[in-house]
Short mmCIF file of C-alpha atoms in Angstrom, two decimals:
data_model
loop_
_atom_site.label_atom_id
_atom_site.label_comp_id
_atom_site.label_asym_id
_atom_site.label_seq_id
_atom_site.Cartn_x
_atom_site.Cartn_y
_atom_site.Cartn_z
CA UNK A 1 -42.20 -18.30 -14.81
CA UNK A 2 -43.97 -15.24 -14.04
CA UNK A 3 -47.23 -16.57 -15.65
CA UNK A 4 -46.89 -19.81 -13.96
CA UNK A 5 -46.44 -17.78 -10.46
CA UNK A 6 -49.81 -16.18 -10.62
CA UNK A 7 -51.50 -19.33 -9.82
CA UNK A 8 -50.29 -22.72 -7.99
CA UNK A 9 -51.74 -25.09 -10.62
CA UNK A 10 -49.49 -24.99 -13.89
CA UNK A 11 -51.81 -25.75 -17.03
CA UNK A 12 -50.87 -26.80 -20.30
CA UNK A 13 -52.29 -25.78 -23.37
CA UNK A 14 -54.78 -28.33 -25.26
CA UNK A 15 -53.35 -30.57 -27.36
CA UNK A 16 -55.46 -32.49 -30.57
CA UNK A 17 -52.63 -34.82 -32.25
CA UNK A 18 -53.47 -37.73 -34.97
CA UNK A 19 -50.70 -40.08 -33.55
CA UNK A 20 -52.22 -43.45 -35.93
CA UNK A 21 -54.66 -41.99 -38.27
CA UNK A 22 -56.50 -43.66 -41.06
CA UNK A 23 -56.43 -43.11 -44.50
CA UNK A 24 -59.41 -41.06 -44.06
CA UNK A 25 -58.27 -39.37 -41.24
CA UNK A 26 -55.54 -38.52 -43.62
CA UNK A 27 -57.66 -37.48 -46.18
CA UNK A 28 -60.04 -35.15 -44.39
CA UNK A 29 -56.75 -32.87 -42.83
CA UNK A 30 -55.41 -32.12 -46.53
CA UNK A 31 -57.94 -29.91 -46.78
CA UNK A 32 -57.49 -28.05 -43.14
CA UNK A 33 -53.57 -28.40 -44.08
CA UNK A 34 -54.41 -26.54 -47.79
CA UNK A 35 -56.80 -23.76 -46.12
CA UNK A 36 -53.99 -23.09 -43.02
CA UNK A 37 -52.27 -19.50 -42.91
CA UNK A 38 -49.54 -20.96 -41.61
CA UNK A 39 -48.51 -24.74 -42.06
CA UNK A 40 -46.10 -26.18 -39.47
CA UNK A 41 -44.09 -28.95 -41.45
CA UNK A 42 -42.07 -31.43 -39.98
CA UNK A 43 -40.45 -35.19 -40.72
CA UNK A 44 -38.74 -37.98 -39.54
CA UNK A 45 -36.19 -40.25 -41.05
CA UNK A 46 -34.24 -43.59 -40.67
CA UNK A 47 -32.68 -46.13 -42.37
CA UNK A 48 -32.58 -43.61 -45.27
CA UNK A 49 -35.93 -43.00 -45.56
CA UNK A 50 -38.82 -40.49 -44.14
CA UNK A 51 -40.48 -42.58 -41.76
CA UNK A 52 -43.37 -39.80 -40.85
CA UNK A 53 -44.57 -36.59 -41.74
CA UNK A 54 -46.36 -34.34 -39.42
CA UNK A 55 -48.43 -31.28 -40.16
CA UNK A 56 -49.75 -29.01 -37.83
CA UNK A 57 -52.42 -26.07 -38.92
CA UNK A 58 -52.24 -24.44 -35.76
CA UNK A 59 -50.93 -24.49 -32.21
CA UNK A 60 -52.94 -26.70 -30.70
CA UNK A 61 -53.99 -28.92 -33.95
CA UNK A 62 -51.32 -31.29 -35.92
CA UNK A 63 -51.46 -34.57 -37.64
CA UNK A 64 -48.33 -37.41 -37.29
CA UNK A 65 -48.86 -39.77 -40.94
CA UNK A 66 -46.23 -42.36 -39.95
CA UNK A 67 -44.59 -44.51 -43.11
CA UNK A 68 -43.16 -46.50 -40.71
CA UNK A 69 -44.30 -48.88 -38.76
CA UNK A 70 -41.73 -51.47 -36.60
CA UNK A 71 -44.71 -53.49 -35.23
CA UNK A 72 -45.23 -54.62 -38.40
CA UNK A 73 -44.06 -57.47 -40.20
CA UNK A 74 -43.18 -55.72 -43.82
CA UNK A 75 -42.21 -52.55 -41.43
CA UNK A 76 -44.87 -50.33 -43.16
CA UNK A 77 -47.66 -48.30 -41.61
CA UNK A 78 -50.04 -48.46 -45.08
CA UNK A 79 -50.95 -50.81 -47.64
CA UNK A 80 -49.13 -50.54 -51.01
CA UNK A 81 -52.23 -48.83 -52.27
CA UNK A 82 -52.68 -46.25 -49.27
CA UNK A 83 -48.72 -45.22 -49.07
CA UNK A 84 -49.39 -44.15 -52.33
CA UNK A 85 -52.88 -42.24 -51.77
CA UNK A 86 -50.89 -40.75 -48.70
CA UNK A 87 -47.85 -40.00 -50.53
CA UNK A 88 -49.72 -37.96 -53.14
CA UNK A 89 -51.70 -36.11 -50.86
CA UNK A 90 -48.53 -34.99 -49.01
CA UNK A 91 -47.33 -33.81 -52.40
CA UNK A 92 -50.60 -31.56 -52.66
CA UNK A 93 -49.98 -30.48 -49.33
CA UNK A 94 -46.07 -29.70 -49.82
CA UNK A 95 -46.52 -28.16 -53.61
CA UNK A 96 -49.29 -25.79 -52.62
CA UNK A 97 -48.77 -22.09 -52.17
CA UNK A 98 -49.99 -22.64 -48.71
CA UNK A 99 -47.32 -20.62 -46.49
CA UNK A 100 -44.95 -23.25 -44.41
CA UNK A 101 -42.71 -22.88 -41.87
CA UNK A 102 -40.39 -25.73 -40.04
CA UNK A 103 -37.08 -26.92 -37.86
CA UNK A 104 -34.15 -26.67 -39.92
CA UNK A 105 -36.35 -27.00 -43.20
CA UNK A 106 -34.31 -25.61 -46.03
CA UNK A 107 -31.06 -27.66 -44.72
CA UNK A 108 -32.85 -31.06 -44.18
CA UNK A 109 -36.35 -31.33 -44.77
CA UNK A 110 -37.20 -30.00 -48.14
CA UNK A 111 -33.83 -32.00 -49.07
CA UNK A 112 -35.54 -35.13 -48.51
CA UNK A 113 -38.98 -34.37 -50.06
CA UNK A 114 -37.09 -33.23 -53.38
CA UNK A 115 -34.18 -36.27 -53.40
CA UNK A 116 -36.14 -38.98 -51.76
CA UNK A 117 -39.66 -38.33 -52.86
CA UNK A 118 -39.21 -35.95 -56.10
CA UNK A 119 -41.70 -33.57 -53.88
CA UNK A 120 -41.06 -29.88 -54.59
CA UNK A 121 -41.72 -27.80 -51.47
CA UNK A 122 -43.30 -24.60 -52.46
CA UNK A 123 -43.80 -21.60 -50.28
CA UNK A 124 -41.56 -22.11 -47.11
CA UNK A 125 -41.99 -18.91 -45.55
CA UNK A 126 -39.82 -19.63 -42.60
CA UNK A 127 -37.13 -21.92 -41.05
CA UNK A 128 -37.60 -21.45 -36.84
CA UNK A 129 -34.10 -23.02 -37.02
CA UNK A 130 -32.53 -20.34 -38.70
CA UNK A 131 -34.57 -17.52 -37.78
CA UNK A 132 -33.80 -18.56 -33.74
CA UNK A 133 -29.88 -18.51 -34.91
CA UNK A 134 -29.82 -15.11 -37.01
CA UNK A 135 -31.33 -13.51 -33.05
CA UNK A 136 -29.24 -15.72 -31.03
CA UNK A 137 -26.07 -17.30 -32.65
CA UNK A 138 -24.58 -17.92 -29.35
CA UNK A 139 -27.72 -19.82 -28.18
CA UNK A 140 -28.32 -23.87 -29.25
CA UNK A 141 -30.42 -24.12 -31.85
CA UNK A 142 -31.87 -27.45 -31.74
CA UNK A 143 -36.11 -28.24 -31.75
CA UNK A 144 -35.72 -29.66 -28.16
CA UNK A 145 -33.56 -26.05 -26.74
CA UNK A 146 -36.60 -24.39 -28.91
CA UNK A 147 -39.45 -25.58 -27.88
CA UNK A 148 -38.29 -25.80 -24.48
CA UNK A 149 -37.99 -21.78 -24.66
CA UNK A 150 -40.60 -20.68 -26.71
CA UNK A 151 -43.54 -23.24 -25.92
CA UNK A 152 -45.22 -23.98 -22.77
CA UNK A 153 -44.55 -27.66 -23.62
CA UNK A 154 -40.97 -28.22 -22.65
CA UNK A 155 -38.40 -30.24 -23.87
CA UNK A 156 -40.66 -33.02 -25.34
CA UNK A 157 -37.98 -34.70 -27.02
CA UNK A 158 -36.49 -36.11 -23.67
CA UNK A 159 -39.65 -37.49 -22.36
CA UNK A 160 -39.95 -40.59 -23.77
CA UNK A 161 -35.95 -41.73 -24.76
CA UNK A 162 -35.57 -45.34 -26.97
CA UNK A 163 -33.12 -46.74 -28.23
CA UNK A 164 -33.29 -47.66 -31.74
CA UNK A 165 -31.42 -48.40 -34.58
CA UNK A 166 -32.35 -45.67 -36.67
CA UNK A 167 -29.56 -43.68 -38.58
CA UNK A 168 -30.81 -40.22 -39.77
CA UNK A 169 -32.74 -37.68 -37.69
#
């Protein structure tokens, strides 16, 4: 608030997010996501499966590879032969000894790369879930409260509400 205070225009940090990439696009982060001192890791499920995976290598630089796609007619972002291309280059991503971090990761995430996927996750250095709880038990500890505190963003999450279906995360 203080921050903000100094000056009567409020500006947000700059954002660069591959919402709909390609399978090139794909292909040409793996190797920012492999060379990263710190990758952010993050997915989304429903209907018992992970519907996207999003890496970010820094603050202001992250990547959303969506599996999922309800516009279309077979419900699936890729062609058979690119969900597989993508799905192994997430693997090289998630078994490197590149240093990770995510929301809840250890409870939920890496759960669903090793039962759903048979994708080890190697090198989680930290869990922003459970690191924001051992500080603050009393506090929530939910992504939205998080960011919300800790980013200039806000709470994101309640932007854009829609009612789906979907049955996991």
């Amino acid at each position: 608030a203080m921050r903000e205070a100094e000056t009567p225009k409020i500006i947000l940090p700059e954002k660069f997010l591959l919402l709909e990439p390609t399978i090139q696009d794909v292909r040409d982060y793996v190797p920012l996501c492999l060379a990263s001192d710190l990758l952010s890791v993050d997915i989304e499920t429903g209907w018992g499966q992970i519907t996207s995976v999003g890496f970010a290598t820094d603050a202001a630089h992250a990547i959303c590879i969506p599996l999922v796609d309800m516009r279309k007619p077979n419900k699936s972002y890729w062609s058979v032969d690119e969900e597989v291309e993508v799905w192994g280059l997430i693997k090289q991503v998630m078994e490197s000894d590149t240093p990770k971090l995510g929301q809840n990761f250890g409870m939920y995430d890496a759960f669903w790369f090793i039962e759903k996927m048979g994708i080890e996750t190697r090198n989680v250095l930290h869990d922003t879930r459970l690191l924001h709880h051992a500080l603050y038990p009393e506090l929530p500890k939910d992504l939205e409260f998080l960011g919300a505190n800790y980013t200039q963003q806000g709470a994101w999450k309640s932007w854009a509400k829609r009612k789906t279906d979907k049955k996991d995360d």
